[in-house]
Coordinates of C-alpha atoms in Angstrom, one line a residue:
M151 CA 22.1 43.0 -81.3
K152 CA 22.2 41.4 -84.3
V153 CA 19.0 40.1 -86.2
A154 CA 20.6 36.6 -86.4
D155 CA 21.8 35.9 -83.0
I156 CA 17.6 37.0 -81.9
F157 CA 16.1 34.4 -84.3
S158 CA 18.7 32.1 -82.6
S159 CA 18.1 32.6 -78.8
A160 CA 14.1 32.3 -80.1
K161 CA 14.4 29.5 -81.4
A162 CA 16.0 27.8 -78.8
T163 CA 12.5 29.2 -76.4
G164 CA 9.9 28.1 -79.2
A165 CA 8.8 31.6 -79.1
Q166 CA 9.0 33.9 -82.1
P167 CA 10.8 37.6 -83.0
I168 CA 8.3 40.1 -83.4
S169 CA 9.2 43.0 -85.5
F170 CA 8.4 46.7 -86.6
E171 CA 9.0 48.5 -90.4
M172 CA 8.7 52.8 -89.9
F173 CA 7.6 52.7 -93.3
P174 CA 8.3 56.8 -94.4
P175 CA 4.4 58.4 -95.6
K176 CA 5.6 59.7 -99.2
G177 CA 9.6 59.0 -98.9
E178 CA 10.6 60.8 -96.0
L179 CA 11.4 60.4 -92.1
T180 CA 12.3 63.2 -89.8
L181 CA 13.9 62.4 -86.8
E182 CA 12.1 64.1 -84.5
H183 CA 9.1 62.4 -85.6
A184 CA 10.4 58.9 -85.8
R185 CA 11.6 59.8 -82.3
E186 CA 7.9 59.7 -82.1
V187 CA 7.6 56.5 -84.3
A188 CA 9.7 54.9 -81.6
E189 CA 8.7 56.0 -78.6
Q190 CA 5.6 54.2 -79.0
F191 CA 6.9 51.0 -80.5
Q192 CA 9.3 50.5 -77.9
D193 CA 6.5 49.9 -75.1
L194 CA 5.4 47.5 -77.3
H195 CA 8.9 45.1 -76.7
P196 CA 10.0 44.2 -80.4
D197 CA 12.6 41.8 -80.8
F198 CA 14.0 44.6 -83.6
V199 CA 12.0 47.5 -86.5
S200 CA 13.7 47.9 -89.4
V201 CA 14.4 51.3 -90.8
T202 CA 13.3 52.0 -95.0
Y203 CA 15.4 53.8 -97.6
S204 CA 15.0 55.8 -100.3
A205 CA 17.2 55.3 -103.3
G206 CA 18.9 58.1 -105.7
G207 CA 19.8 60.0 -102.6
S208 CA 16.3 61.5 -102.0
G209 CA 13.4 60.9 -99.7
N210 CA 14.6 59.4 -96.2
S211 CA 17.8 58.0 -97.5
G212 CA 19.8 59.8 -95.5
A213 CA 18.3 59.6 -92.4
T214 CA 18.5 55.7 -92.7
A215 CA 21.7 55.5 -90.6
K216 CA 20.7 58.0 -88.2
I217 CA 17.2 56.9 -86.8
A218 CA 18.9 52.6 -87.1
S219 CA 21.0 54.3 -84.5
M220 CA 19.0 56.1 -82.6
L221 CA 16.4 52.9 -82.3
T222 CA 19.7 51.3 -80.6
H223 CA 21.2 53.7 -78.9
D224 CA 18.3 55.4 -77.5
F225 CA 15.4 53.2 -77.4
D226 CA 17.2 49.7 -76.8
I227 CA 15.7 48.4 -80.3
A228 CA 18.0 45.9 -82.6
S229 CA 17.3 47.4 -85.6
V230 CA 17.5 47.1 -89.3
A231 CA 18.7 49.9 -91.9
H232 CA 17.4 48.6 -95.3
L233 CA 19.8 49.7 -98.0
T234 CA 18.6 49.9 -101.6
C235 CA 21.4 48.9 -104.5
I236 CA 20.2 49.3 -107.9
S237 CA 21.9 53.0 -108.3
L238 CA 24.7 51.7 -106.3
T239 CA 28.3 53.1 -107.5
H240 CA 31.3 50.9 -105.4
D241 CA 32.5 53.5 -104.1
E242 CA 28.6 54.8 -103.4
L243 CA 28.4 51.8 -101.5
Q244 CA 32.3 52.5 -98.8
R245 CA 30.5 55.2 -98.4
K246 CA 27.4 53.6 -97.3
I247 CA 29.3 51.4 -95.1
D248 CA 31.5 54.1 -93.7
E249 CA 28.2 56.1 -93.0
M250 CA 27.1 52.5 -91.1
R251 CA 29.6 51.9 -89.5
Q252 CA 29.7 55.1 -87.9
A253 CA 26.1 55.5 -86.6
G254 CA 26.7 52.0 -85.4
V255 CA 24.4 50.2 -87.6
E256 CA 25.0 45.9 -86.9
N257 CA 22.0 45.1 -89.2
V258 CA 21.3 45.6 -93.3
L259 CA 18.7 44.2 -94.8
A260 CA 19.9 44.5 -98.8
L261 CA 16.7 45.0 -102.0
R262 CA 17.6 45.4 -105.3
G263 CA 15.1 48.8 -105.1
D264 CA 12.8 51.0 -107.5
L265 CA 14.3 50.9 -110.9
P266 CA 14.9 54.8 -111.8
Q267 CA 12.3 56.2 -113.6
G268 CA 13.6 56.4 -117.2
T269 CA 15.3 52.8 -116.8
N270 CA 14.5 49.7 -118.1
A271 CA 15.6 46.5 -116.9
S272 CA 18.3 45.7 -119.4
D273 CA 19.9 48.6 -118.4
A274 CA 19.8 47.8 -114.7
A275 CA 21.2 44.7 -115.2
R276 CA 24.1 46.6 -116.0
A277 CA 24.4 48.3 -112.1
E278 CA 27.8 47.7 -110.9
Y279 CA 24.8 45.4 -108.1
P280 CA 22.4 45.1 -110.0
Y281 CA 20.7 42.4 -107.8
A282 CA 20.6 42.5 -104.3
K283 CA 22.3 38.7 -104.0
D284 CA 25.3 40.9 -105.4
L285 CA 25.3 43.7 -102.5
I286 CA 24.9 41.0 -99.8
P287 CA 28.7 40.2 -99.7
A288 CA 30.2 43.3 -99.3
L289 CA 28.2 44.0 -96.8
V290 CA 29.5 40.6 -95.2
D291 CA 32.5 41.0 -95.5
A292 CA 31.9 44.7 -93.8
G293 CA 31.0 42.5 -90.5
F294 CA 26.5 43.2 -91.5
C295 CA 24.1 41.2 -90.3
V296 CA 22.5 41.0 -93.5
G297 CA 18.7 40.1 -94.2
A298 CA 17.6 39.8 -97.7
A299 CA 13.5 40.7 -99.3
A300 CA 11.6 37.3 -99.4
Y301 CA 8.2 37.1 -101.9
P302 CA 5.8 34.4 -101.0
E303 CA 3.7 34.7 -104.6
G304 CA 7.2 35.5 -106.6
H305 CA 8.3 38.9 -107.5
I306 CA 6.0 40.6 -109.2
T307 CA 8.9 41.0 -111.8
C308 CA 9.5 37.5 -111.9
E309 CA 8.0 34.8 -114.2
N310 CA 7.4 31.8 -111.8
L311 CA 7.7 31.3 -108.0
E312 CA 10.2 28.2 -108.3
L313 CA 12.8 31.0 -110.7
S314 CA 11.7 33.7 -106.9
V315 CA 12.8 30.6 -104.3
E316 CA 16.2 29.9 -106.8
H317 CA 17.4 33.5 -106.5
L318 CA 16.3 33.6 -102.2
K319 CA 18.6 30.2 -102.4
Q320 CA 21.0 32.4 -104.3
K321 CA 20.6 35.1 -101.3
Q322 CA 21.1 33.1 -98.6
D323 CA 24.3 31.7 -100.3
A324 CA 26.0 35.0 -101.1
G325 CA 25.7 35.4 -96.8
A326 CA 21.6 36.4 -96.6
S327 CA 21.3 35.2 -92.3
F328 CA 17.3 35.6 -92.5
F329 CA 13.7 37.3 -94.5
V330 CA 11.6 39.4 -94.2
T331 CA 8.5 38.6 -96.9
Q332 CA 6.6 41.0 -98.5
L333 CA 3.1 41.7 -97.5
F334 CA 0.4 39.0 -98.1
F335 CA -3.2 38.7 -97.7
D336 CA -4.1 35.3 -98.3
N337 CA -1.5 33.1 -95.7
E338 CA -2.2 29.8 -97.3
C339 CA 0.6 31.8 -99.8
F340 CA 3.1 32.3 -96.9
F341 CA 2.4 28.5 -96.1
R342 CA 3.0 27.1 -99.7
F343 CA 5.6 29.1 -100.4
R344 CA 7.8 27.7 -96.7
E345 CA 7.6 24.7 -98.1
M346 CA 8.9 26.2 -101.3
A347 CA 11.7 27.1 -99.9
D348 CA 12.6 24.2 -97.0
R349 CA 12.6 21.9 -100.9
A350 CA 15.6 24.3 -102.3
G351 CA 17.5 24.2 -99.2
I352 CA 16.5 27.4 -97.8
T353 CA 17.2 27.1 -93.6
V354 CA 18.3 30.3 -92.5
P355 CA 14.6 32.1 -90.7
I356 CA 12.2 33.9 -92.3
T357 CA 10.2 36.6 -91.2
A358 CA 6.3 37.3 -92.5
G359 CA 5.6 40.3 -93.5
I360 CA 1.6 41.9 -93.1
M361 CA 0.1 45.5 -93.9
P362 CA -3.3 45.9 -92.8
F363 CA -4.5 47.8 -96.2
M364 CA -6.6 51.3 -95.3
S365 CA -8.2 51.6 -98.3
K366 CA -9.7 50.7 -101.6
A367 CA -7.5 53.1 -103.2
Q368 CA -4.9 51.6 -100.8
I369 CA -4.6 47.8 -101.6
Q370 CA -4.6 48.7 -105.5
R371 CA -1.7 50.3 -105.1
M372 CA -0.6 47.5 -103.1
V373 CA -1.9 44.2 -105.9
F374 CA 0.1 46.0 -108.8
M375 CA 3.5 47.6 -107.3
C376 CA 3.4 44.0 -106.2
G377 CA 1.9 41.6 -107.3
A378 CA -0.1 40.6 -104.1
S379 CA -3.6 38.2 -104.6
L380 CA -6.5 39.3 -103.2
P381 CA -8.3 36.6 -101.6
S382 CA -12.3 36.5 -101.6
P383 CA -12.4 38.2 -98.0
I384 CA -11.0 40.8 -98.6
I385 CA -12.7 41.4 -101.8
K386 CA -16.2 41.4 -99.9
L387 CA -14.8 43.3 -96.9
L388 CA -14.2 46.5 -99.5
A389 CA -17.6 45.7 -101.4
R390 CA -19.6 45.9 -97.2
Y391 CA -17.3 49.6 -96.3
E392 CA -15.9 51.0 -99.4
D393 CA -17.9 54.6 -98.0
D394 CA -16.9 53.9 -94.8
P395 CA -13.7 54.7 -95.0
K396 CA -13.7 54.0 -91.0
A397 CA -15.3 51.1 -90.7
L398 CA -12.6 49.6 -94.2
R399 CA -9.5 51.5 -92.3
Q400 CA -10.4 48.9 -89.3
A401 CA -11.4 46.3 -90.6
G402 CA -7.7 46.0 -93.1
I403 CA -5.9 46.2 -89.4
D404 CA -9.0 43.8 -87.7
Y405 CA -8.0 41.6 -90.6
A406 CA -4.2 41.9 -90.4
C407 CA -4.4 40.4 -87.3
Q408 CA -6.2 38.0 -87.8
Q409 CA -3.5 36.9 -90.2
F410 CA -1.1 37.2 -87.6
V411 CA -2.6 34.6 -85.0
G412 CA -3.0 31.7 -88.1
L413 CA 0.9 32.0 -88.8
S414 CA 1.6 32.3 -84.7
K415 CA 0.1 29.0 -84.9
E416 CA 1.8 27.4 -87.9
G417 CA 4.5 28.1 -85.8
V418 CA 6.5 30.8 -88.2
D419 CA 9.6 32.0 -87.9
G420 CA 9.1 35.5 -87.4
L421 CA 6.7 38.4 -87.8
H422 CA 6.9 41.1 -89.5
V423 CA 5.0 44.5 -88.5
Y424 CA 4.4 46.8 -92.0
T425 CA 3.1 50.1 -89.2
M426 CA 2.8 52.7 -92.4
N427 CA 4.5 54.4 -88.4
R428 CA 1.3 54.2 -86.5
P429 CA 2.2 52.8 -83.9
D430 CA -2.1 51.5 -83.3
I431 CA -1.2 49.1 -86.4
A432 CA 1.2 47.5 -84.3
Q433 CA -0.4 47.8 -81.4
A434 CA -3.3 46.2 -82.6
A435 CA -1.2 43.7 -83.9
V436 CA 0.7 42.8 -81.0
Q437 CA -2.6 42.4 -78.4
A438 CA -4.3 40.4 -81.3
L439 CA -0.6 38.6 -80.7
R440 CA -1.5 38.2 -76.7
D441 CA -5.1 37.5 -76.3
A442 CA -4.2 34.5 -78.9
G443 CA -2.0 33.4 -75.9
A444 CA 1.2 33.7 -78.4
I445 CA 3.4 36.0 -77.0
A446 CA 4.0 36.7 -73.0

């Protein structure tokens, strides 16, 4: 099923699609491991599951389409295959399109991806597909339902949030039919971003992506890699539980669940759980939303 249709059906009934992401640890996700995770996801009835992609022919890039196919055909879960463009040539893109078609993939999340080691911004600008917006038309023409990334606090390489919203509009104009946000820790950042997107003419659904923090080291990486800001409550949690890793992980999950509930109450288009391949995280999010009466 195409994700655009999932959002359209949900809007008609006032529902909010719940989705999960398989986030391969160390860039590797075997089909066997993916199947184990998918079996547990299935019990939670997500509206769709996205599968990440590692560029450059390493990590899980070759397995992305296979895992997406498995989710759909073996578990009856709508799937989204990620595809990064920064290192793709036209011929490589066509091979990827053929691979995804053969696997029965219907939905693709078009991403720029991280710059290869030793590549600077000038080099990247000369790539055949330098940005996700350049990749989207080819995927739409190939018959895929295409989504793209949104950045509630602006892309880390972008000068300001207004420019990031302009880029988001360009992705929509290129054919993107839904957006999934990067993680954020302050819901107010998302609400401000949503208002800006509305003013800019963004009309396709924006689903809010949340990743719970598991450790101090992890949250430091996320802040520097993604540019996400740390609100005061998280700083206090880090200080309170810095010597108790187990309690800190639970605090991170609880905080993420509070974010999901707060977002749901404000009528966001959808909710996306960055699960890190931990079904317990997905389960906690779903249970919190059920307890709050947001989902059945």
